PDB file of C-alpha atoms in Angstrom:
ATOM      1  CA  MET A   1       6.449 -20.779 -10.602  1.00 40.00           C
ATOM      2  CA  VAL A   2       3.320 -21.749 -12.536  1.00 41.00           C
ATOM      3  CA  GLU A   3       2.027 -18.195 -12.482  1.00 84.00           C
ATOM      4  CA  GLY A   4       2.992 -14.772 -11.218  1.00 96.00           C
ATOM      5  CA  LEU A   5       3.052 -13.761  -7.568  1.00 98.00           C
ATOM      6  CA  PHE A   6       1.427 -10.603  -6.197  1.00 99.00           C
ATOM      7  CA  ILE A   7       2.798  -9.177  -2.930  1.00 99.00           C
ATOM      8  CA  THR A   8       1.558  -5.915  -1.424  1.00 99.00           C
ATOM      9  CA  PHE A   9       3.051  -3.687   1.270  1.00 99.00           C
ATOM     10  CA  GLU A  10       0.694  -1.898   3.654  1.00 98.00           C
ATOM     11  CA  GLY A  11       0.998   0.396   6.640  1.00 96.00           C
ATOM     12  CA  MET A  12       0.844   3.908   7.986  1.00 91.00           C
ATOM     13  CA  ASP A  13       2.966   6.639   6.430  1.00 88.00           C
ATOM     14  CA  GLY A  14       6.520   6.413   7.709  1.00 88.00           C
ATOM     15  CA  SER A  15       6.346   2.659   8.267  1.00 91.00           C
ATOM     16  CA  GLY A  16       9.143   2.016   5.765  1.00 93.00           C
ATOM     17  CA  LYS A  17       7.044   0.342   3.063  1.00 95.00           C
ATOM     18  CA  THR A  18       8.888   1.876   0.143  1.00 94.00           C
ATOM     19  CA  THR A  19      12.350   1.125   1.517  1.00 96.00           C
ATOM     20  CA  GLN A  20      11.458  -2.459   2.358  1.00 98.00           C
ATOM     21  CA  MET A  21       9.772  -3.073  -0.978  1.00 98.00           C
ATOM     22  CA  ARG A  22      12.919  -1.952  -2.776  1.00 98.00           C
ATOM     23  CA  ARG A  23      15.044  -4.204  -0.583  1.00 98.00           C
ATOM     24  CA  LEU A  24      12.865  -7.219  -1.260  1.00 99.00           C
ATOM     25  CA  ALA A  25      12.883  -6.464  -4.982  1.00 99.00           C
ATOM     26  CA  SER A  26      16.677  -6.238  -4.966  1.00 98.00           C
ATOM     27  CA  ARG A  27      16.988  -9.519  -3.103  1.00 98.00           C
ATOM     28  CA  LEU A  28      14.661 -11.321  -5.490  1.00 98.00           C
ATOM     29  CA  ARG A  29      16.417  -9.931  -8.563  1.00 98.00           C
ATOM     30  CA  GLY A  30      19.692 -11.105  -7.071  1.00 97.00           C
ATOM     31  CA  GLN A  31      18.198 -14.589  -7.151  1.00 96.00           C
ATOM     32  CA  GLY A  32      17.375 -14.204 -10.823  1.00 97.00           C
ATOM     33  CA  ARG A  33      13.664 -13.493 -10.404  1.00 97.00           C
ATOM     34  CA  ALA A  34      11.758 -11.101 -12.662  1.00 98.00           C
ATOM     35  CA  VAL A  35      10.248  -8.399 -10.445  1.00 98.00           C
ATOM     36  CA  VAL A  36       7.945  -5.461 -11.181  1.00 99.00           C
ATOM     37  CA  GLU A  37       7.579  -2.686  -8.596  1.00 99.00           C
ATOM     38  CA  THR A  38       4.572  -0.395  -8.525  1.00 99.00           C
ATOM     39  CA  THR A  39       2.928   2.078  -6.180  1.00 97.00           C
ATOM     40  CA  GLU A  40      -0.514   3.452  -5.382  1.00 96.00           C
ATOM     41  CA  PRO A  41      -1.853   5.875  -6.138  1.00 96.00           C
ATOM     42  CA  GLY A  42       0.331   6.032  -9.231  1.00 97.00           C
ATOM     43  CA  GLY A  43       2.205   3.274 -10.985  1.00 96.00           C
ATOM     44  CA  THR A  44       1.337   4.582 -14.463  1.00 98.00           C
ATOM     45  CA  ALA A  45       1.501   7.950 -16.212  1.00 98.00           C
ATOM     46  CA  ILE A  46      -2.254   8.389 -15.763  1.00 98.00           C
ATOM     47  CA  GLY A  47      -2.107   7.162 -12.181  1.00 98.00           C
ATOM     48  CA  GLN A  48       0.652   9.641 -11.379  1.00 97.00           C
ATOM     49  CA  LYS A  49      -1.558  12.524 -12.504  1.00 98.00           C
ATOM     50  CA  ILE A  50      -4.346  11.217 -10.270  1.00 98.00           C
ATOM     51  CA  ARG A  51      -1.857  10.927  -7.398  1.00 96.00           C
ATOM     52  CA  GLN A  52      -1.011  14.615  -7.724  1.00 94.00           C
ATOM     53  CA  ILE A  53      -4.681  15.520  -7.332  1.00 95.00           C
ATOM     54  CA  LEU A  54      -5.179  13.221  -4.346  1.00 94.00           C
ATOM     55  CA  LEU A  55      -2.153  14.336  -2.345  1.00 89.00           C
ATOM     56  CA  ASP A  56      -2.137  18.049  -3.165  1.00 89.00           C
ATOM     57  CA  GLU A  57      -2.788  19.841   0.132  1.00 85.00           C
ATOM     58  CA  LYS A  58      -4.579  22.597  -1.807  1.00 89.00           C
ATOM     59  CA  ASN A  59      -7.406  20.216  -2.726  1.00 91.00           C
ATOM     60  CA  GLN A  60      -9.091  20.368   0.666  1.00 88.00           C
ATOM     61  CA  GLU A  61     -12.529  20.567  -0.953  1.00 92.00           C
ATOM     62  CA  LEU A  62     -12.149  17.085  -2.475  1.00 94.00           C
ATOM     63  CA  SER A  63     -15.069  15.038  -1.160  1.00 96.00           C
ATOM     64  CA  ALA A  64     -14.644  11.618   0.422  1.00 96.00           C
ATOM     65  CA  THR A  65     -16.580   9.950  -2.399  1.00 98.00           C
ATOM     66  CA  ALA A  66     -14.589  11.708  -5.119  1.00 97.00           C
ATOM     67  CA  GLU A  67     -11.391  10.738  -3.310  1.00 96.00           C
ATOM     68  CA  LEU A  68     -12.464   7.090  -3.222  1.00 98.00           C
ATOM     69  CA  LEU A  69     -13.312   7.037  -6.928  1.00 98.00           C
ATOM     70  CA  LEU A  70      -9.997   8.651  -7.839  1.00 98.00           C
ATOM     71  CA  TYR A  71      -8.078   5.996  -5.906  1.00 98.00           C
ATOM     72  CA  PHE A  72      -9.920   3.290  -7.783  1.00 98.00           C
ATOM     73  CA  ALA A  73      -9.407   5.040 -11.127  1.00 98.00           C
ATOM     74  CA  SER A  74      -5.668   4.966 -10.476  1.00 98.00           C
ATOM     75  CA  ARG A  75      -5.863   1.339  -9.339  1.00 98.00           C
ATOM     76  CA  ALA A  76      -7.874   0.183 -12.365  1.00 98.00           C
ATOM     77  CA  GLN A  77      -5.292   1.703 -14.711  1.00 98.00           C
ATOM     78  CA  ASN A  78      -2.449   0.136 -12.719  1.00 98.00           C
ATOM     79  CA  VAL A  79      -4.086  -3.300 -12.735  1.00 98.00           C
ATOM     80  CA  ASP A  80      -4.738  -3.232 -16.486  1.00 98.00           C
ATOM     81  CA  GLU A  81      -1.487  -1.598 -17.583  1.00 98.00           C
ATOM     82  CA  VAL A  82       1.094  -2.960 -15.138  1.00 98.00           C
ATOM     83  CA  ILE A  83       0.000  -5.625 -12.661  1.00 98.00           C
ATOM     84  CA  LEU A  84      -2.004  -8.131 -14.705  1.00 97.00           C
ATOM     85  CA  PRO A  85       0.393  -8.107 -17.690  1.00 97.00           C
ATOM     86  CA  ALA A  86       3.322  -8.808 -15.341  1.00 98.00           C
ATOM     87  CA  LEU A  87       1.470 -11.631 -13.607  1.00 98.00           C
ATOM     88  CA  ARG A  88       0.618 -13.153 -16.989  1.00 97.00           C
ATOM     89  CA  ARG A  89       4.354 -13.096 -17.746  1.00 97.00           C
ATOM     90  CA  LYS A  90       4.777 -15.111 -14.524  1.00 97.00           C
ATOM     91  CA  GLU A  91       6.678 -12.296 -12.820  1.00 98.00           C
ATOM     92  CA  ILE A  92       6.608 -11.185  -9.191  1.00 98.00           C
ATOM     93  CA  VAL A  93       4.713  -7.924  -8.646  1.00 99.00           C
ATOM     94  CA  LEU A  94       5.429  -5.848  -5.542  1.00 99.00           C
ATOM     95  CA  SER A  95       3.002  -3.007  -4.823  1.00 99.00           C
ATOM     96  CA  ASP A  96       3.370  -0.172  -2.328  1.00 98.00           C
ATOM     97  CA  ARG A  97      -0.306  -0.144  -1.187  1.00 98.00           C
ATOM     98  CA  PHE A  98      -3.399  -1.752  -2.713  1.00 98.00           C
ATOM     99  CA  THR A  99      -7.059  -2.247  -1.734  1.00 98.00           C
ATOM    100  CA  ASP A 100      -6.301  -2.749   1.972  1.00 98.00           C
ATOM    101  CA  SER A 101      -5.198   0.897   2.087  1.00 98.00           C
ATOM    102  CA  THR A 102      -8.534   1.963   0.644  1.00 98.00           C
ATOM    103  CA  LEU A 103     -10.420  -0.162   3.165  1.00 98.00           C
ATOM    104  CA  ALA A 104      -8.458   1.472   5.991  1.00 98.00           C
ATOM    105  CA  TYR A 105      -8.374   5.095   4.830  1.00 96.00           C
ATOM    106  CA  GLN A 106     -11.599   5.549   2.883  1.00 98.00           C
ATOM    107  CA  GLY A 107     -13.716   2.638   4.073  1.00 98.00           C
ATOM    108  CA  CYS A 108     -13.007   3.083   7.776  1.00 98.00           C
ATOM    109  CA  ALA A 109     -11.436   6.484   8.500  1.00 96.00           C
ATOM    110  CA  ARG A 110     -13.602   8.337   5.950  1.00 96.00           C
ATOM    111  CA  GLY A 111     -16.629   6.279   6.965  1.00 97.00           C
ATOM    112  CA  LEU A 112     -17.600   5.127   3.463  1.00 98.00           C
ATOM    113  CA  GLY A 113     -17.810   1.489   4.514  1.00 98.00           C
ATOM    114  CA  ALA A 114     -16.178  -1.755   3.462  1.00 98.00           C
ATOM    115  CA  GLU A 115     -19.117  -2.791   1.258  1.00 98.00           C
ATOM    116  CA  THR A 116     -18.722   0.288  -0.933  1.00 98.00           C
ATOM    117  CA  VAL A 117     -14.968  -0.201  -1.215  1.00 98.00           C
ATOM    118  CA  LEU A 118     -15.266  -3.896  -2.067  1.00 98.00           C
ATOM    119  CA  ALA A 119     -17.983  -3.243  -4.668  1.00 98.00           C
ATOM    120  CA  LEU A 120     -15.645  -0.848  -6.482  1.00 98.00           C
ATOM    121  CA  ASP A 121     -12.764  -3.264  -6.009  1.00 98.00           C
ATOM    122  CA  ARG A 122     -14.647  -5.958  -7.910  1.00 97.00           C
ATOM    123  CA  ILE A 123     -15.005  -3.584 -10.858  1.00 97.00           C
ATOM    124  CA  ALA A 124     -11.520  -2.046 -10.823  1.00 98.00           C
ATOM    125  CA  CYS A 125      -9.502  -5.154  -9.954  1.00 97.00           C
ATOM    126  CA  ARG A 126     -11.695  -7.875 -11.472  1.00 91.00           C
ATOM    127  CA  GLY A 127     -11.110 -10.266  -8.625  1.00 92.00           C
ATOM    128  CA  LEU A 128      -7.366  -9.695  -8.326  1.00 97.00           C
ATOM    129  CA  ARG A 129      -6.191 -10.143  -4.745  1.00 97.00           C
ATOM    130  CA  PRO A 130      -2.696 -10.211  -3.282  1.00 98.00           C
ATOM    131  CA  ASP A 131      -1.151 -13.597  -2.607  1.00 98.00           C
ATOM    132  CA  LEU A 132       0.625 -12.048   0.377  1.00 99.00           C
ATOM    133  CA  THR A 133       0.259  -8.716   2.148  1.00 99.00           C
ATOM    134  CA  LEU A 134       3.016  -7.434   4.425  1.00 99.00           C
ATOM    135  CA  TRP A 135       1.614  -4.998   7.001  1.00 98.00           C
ATOM    136  CA  LEU A 136       4.445  -2.917   8.437  1.00 98.00           C
ATOM    137  CA  ASP A 137       3.056  -2.134  11.856  1.00 96.00           C
ATOM    138  CA  ILE A 138       4.032   1.083  13.624  1.00 93.00           C
ATOM    139  CA  GLY A 139       1.918   3.129  16.014  1.00 87.00           C
ATOM    140  CA  VAL A 140       0.141   6.340  15.098  1.00 90.00           C
ATOM    141  CA  GLU A 141       2.486   8.629  17.016  1.00 86.00           C
ATOM    142  CA  THR A 142       5.543   7.014  15.444  1.00 86.00           C
ATOM    143  CA  SER A 143       3.967   7.298  12.009  1.00 83.00           C
ATOM    144  CA  LEU A 144       3.249  10.999  12.360  1.00 78.00           C
ATOM    145  CA  ALA A 145       6.690  11.727  13.823  1.00 83.00           C
ATOM    146  CA  ARG A 146       8.437   9.898  10.986  1.00 77.00           C
ATOM    147  CA  ALA A 147       6.319  11.689   8.388  1.00 73.00           C
ATOM    148  CA  ARG A 148       7.246  15.070   9.891  1.00 74.00           C
ATOM    149  CA  THR A 149      10.931  14.135   9.938  1.00 77.00           C
ATOM    150  CA  ARG A 150      10.772  12.939   6.335  1.00 70.00           C
ATOM    151  CA  ASN A 151       9.104  16.137   5.164  1.00 64.00           C
ATOM    152  CA  THR A 152      11.672  18.256   7.007  1.00 68.00           C
ATOM    153  CA  GLU A 153      14.638  16.313   5.647  1.00 65.00           C
ATOM    154  CA  THR A 154      13.381  16.274   2.059  1.00 65.00           C
ATOM    155  CA  GLY A 155      11.849  19.741   2.064  1.00 60.00           C
ATOM    156  CA  SER A 156       8.525  18.217   1.052  1.00 58.00           C
ATOM    157  CA  ALA A 157       5.225  19.906   1.780  1.00 54.00           C
ATOM    158  CA  GLU A 158       2.635  18.100   3.853  1.00 60.00           C
ATOM    159  CA  THR A 159       0.123  16.074   1.837  1.00 68.00           C
ATOM    160  CA  ARG A 160      -3.633  16.034   2.351  1.00 62.00           C
ATOM    161  CA  MET A 161      -3.232  12.815   4.335  1.00 67.00           C
ATOM    162  CA  ASP A 162      -0.530  14.281   6.576  1.00 66.00           C
ATOM    163  CA  GLU A 163      -2.968  17.018   7.564  1.00 71.00           C
ATOM    164  CA  GLN A 164      -5.761  14.705   8.748  1.00 76.00           C
ATOM    165  CA  SER A 165      -6.710  14.649  12.428  1.00 81.00           C
ATOM    166  CA  ILE A 166      -5.124  12.333  14.982  1.00 88.00           C
ATOM    167  CA  GLU A 167      -8.520  10.618  15.261  1.00 92.00           C
ATOM    168  CA  PHE A 168      -8.429   9.887  11.519  1.00 92.00           C
ATOM    169  CA  HIS A 169      -5.022   8.224  11.803  1.00 92.00           C
ATOM    170  CA  HIS A 170      -6.138   6.150  14.790  1.00 94.00           C
ATOM    171  CA  LYS A 171      -9.091   4.873  12.743  1.00 96.00           C
ATOM    172  CA  VAL A 172      -6.715   3.888   9.949  1.00 96.00           C
ATOM    173  CA  TYR A 173      -4.529   1.971  12.393  1.00 95.00           C
ATOM    174  CA  GLN A 174      -7.509   0.203  13.942  1.00 97.00           C
ATOM    175  CA  ALA A 175      -8.693  -0.792  10.467  1.00 98.00           C
ATOM    176  CA  TYR A 176      -5.325  -2.361   9.677  1.00 98.00           C
ATOM    177  CA  GLN A 177      -5.504  -4.315  12.922  1.00 98.00           C
ATOM    178  CA  ALA A 178      -8.969  -5.591  12.024  1.00 98.00           C
ATOM    179  CA  LEU A 179      -7.921  -6.569   8.493  1.00 98.00           C
ATOM    180  CA  ALA A 180      -4.925  -8.515   9.794  1.00 98.00           C
ATOM    181  CA  ASN A 181      -7.130 -10.315  12.302  1.00 98.00           C
ATOM    182  CA  GLN A 182      -9.659 -11.221   9.592  1.00 97.00           C
ATOM    183  CA  GLU A 183      -7.092 -12.674   7.173  1.00 97.00           C
ATOM    184  CA  PRO A 184      -4.004 -13.688   9.167  1.00 96.00           C
ATOM    185  CA  GLN A 185      -2.722 -16.066   6.481  1.00 95.00           C
ATOM    186  CA  ARG A 186      -2.719 -13.451   3.715  1.00 98.00           C
ATOM    187  CA  MET A 187      -1.986 -10.326   5.746  1.00 98.00           C
ATOM    188  CA  ARG A 188       1.135 -10.825   7.811  1.00 98.00           C
ATOM    189  CA  ARG A 189       1.918  -8.348  10.575  1.00 98.00           C
ATOM    190  CA  ILE A 190       5.546  -7.209  10.482  1.00 98.00           C
ATOM    191  CA  PRO A 191       6.575  -5.192  13.581  1.00 96.00           C
ATOM    192  CA  ALA A 192       8.362  -2.219  12.001  1.00 94.00           C
ATOM    193  CA  ASP A 193       9.639  -0.418  15.100  1.00 92.00           C
ATOM    194  CA  ALA A 194      13.123  -1.874  14.605  1.00 94.00           C
ATOM    195  CA  THR A 195      16.198  -1.253  12.477  1.00 95.00           C
ATOM    196  CA  VAL A 196      15.816  -1.342   8.720  1.00 97.00           C
ATOM    197  CA  ASP A 197      17.901  -4.519   8.572  1.00 98.00           C
ATOM    198  CA  GLU A 198      15.819  -6.262  11.234  1.00 98.00           C
ATOM    199  CA  VAL A 199      12.561  -5.349   9.501  1.00 98.00           C
ATOM    200  CA  GLU A 200      14.020  -6.687   6.257  1.00 98.00           C
ATOM    201  CA  ARG A 201      14.835  -9.970   8.008  1.00 98.00           C
ATOM    202  CA  ARG A 202      11.264 -10.238   9.313  1.00 98.00           C
ATOM    203  CA  ILE A 203       9.852  -9.551   5.858  1.00 99.00           C
ATOM    204  CA  TRP A 204      12.025 -12.212   4.260  1.00 98.00           C
ATOM    205  CA  GLU A 205      10.938 -14.703   6.905  1.00 98.00           C
ATOM    206  CA  ALA A 206       7.306 -14.058   5.927  1.00 98.00           C
ATOM    207  CA  ALA A 207       7.881 -13.894   2.164  1.00 98.00           C
ATOM    208  CA  ALA A 208      10.367 -16.725   1.667  1.00 97.00           C
ATOM    209  CA  PRO A 209       7.783 -19.555   1.620  1.00 96.00           C
ATOM    210  CA  TYR A 210       6.048 -17.812  -1.297  1.00 96.00           C
ATOM    211  CA  VAL A 211       9.126 -17.150  -3.428  1.00 92.00           C
ATOM    212  CA  ILE A 212      11.517 -20.036  -2.791  1.00 82.00           C
TER     213      ILE A 212
END
């Protein structure tokens, strides 16, 4: 590879992004590739503190604009501290969420608009865009059911995002559909209503041309 490769994982909560990202990372490392995994919000010590603010269900008074700016604060730190340095080392960076999440959740579902999100993206990310985005596609009802099951099994409290209305989650899903339709070459739809192994196979089919 002449330069690093940036692959992002997108989708509703419960779509299996984290599991599949770890599987892809393991597969690539098994082939001798240098891989960096990161997540958003988070990915750095500063980003993790921002994540706690964003997801804490007690912070119901957090405004949509403040929420948006916090996501980009976390992203800017992640880009500068983790992602760009790894790409300069010609490594493969895998990220659990990136700007497409912000377009879907804050731009569309919160109603702040794509123009606002993309203006902040230009500042925070300095033109960095994923080479490939893997959208793990599950329906809204499946997403919410999986999130409830996960919280029950792990004893986790609901996050601010878990507590949003069904209408909010439908807007997020519709935004992902629109994004995939706008950029079908970059954003690849991966049907995720299958076994973990089958979803992994579909992801490898989409990612292999970029990494082999």
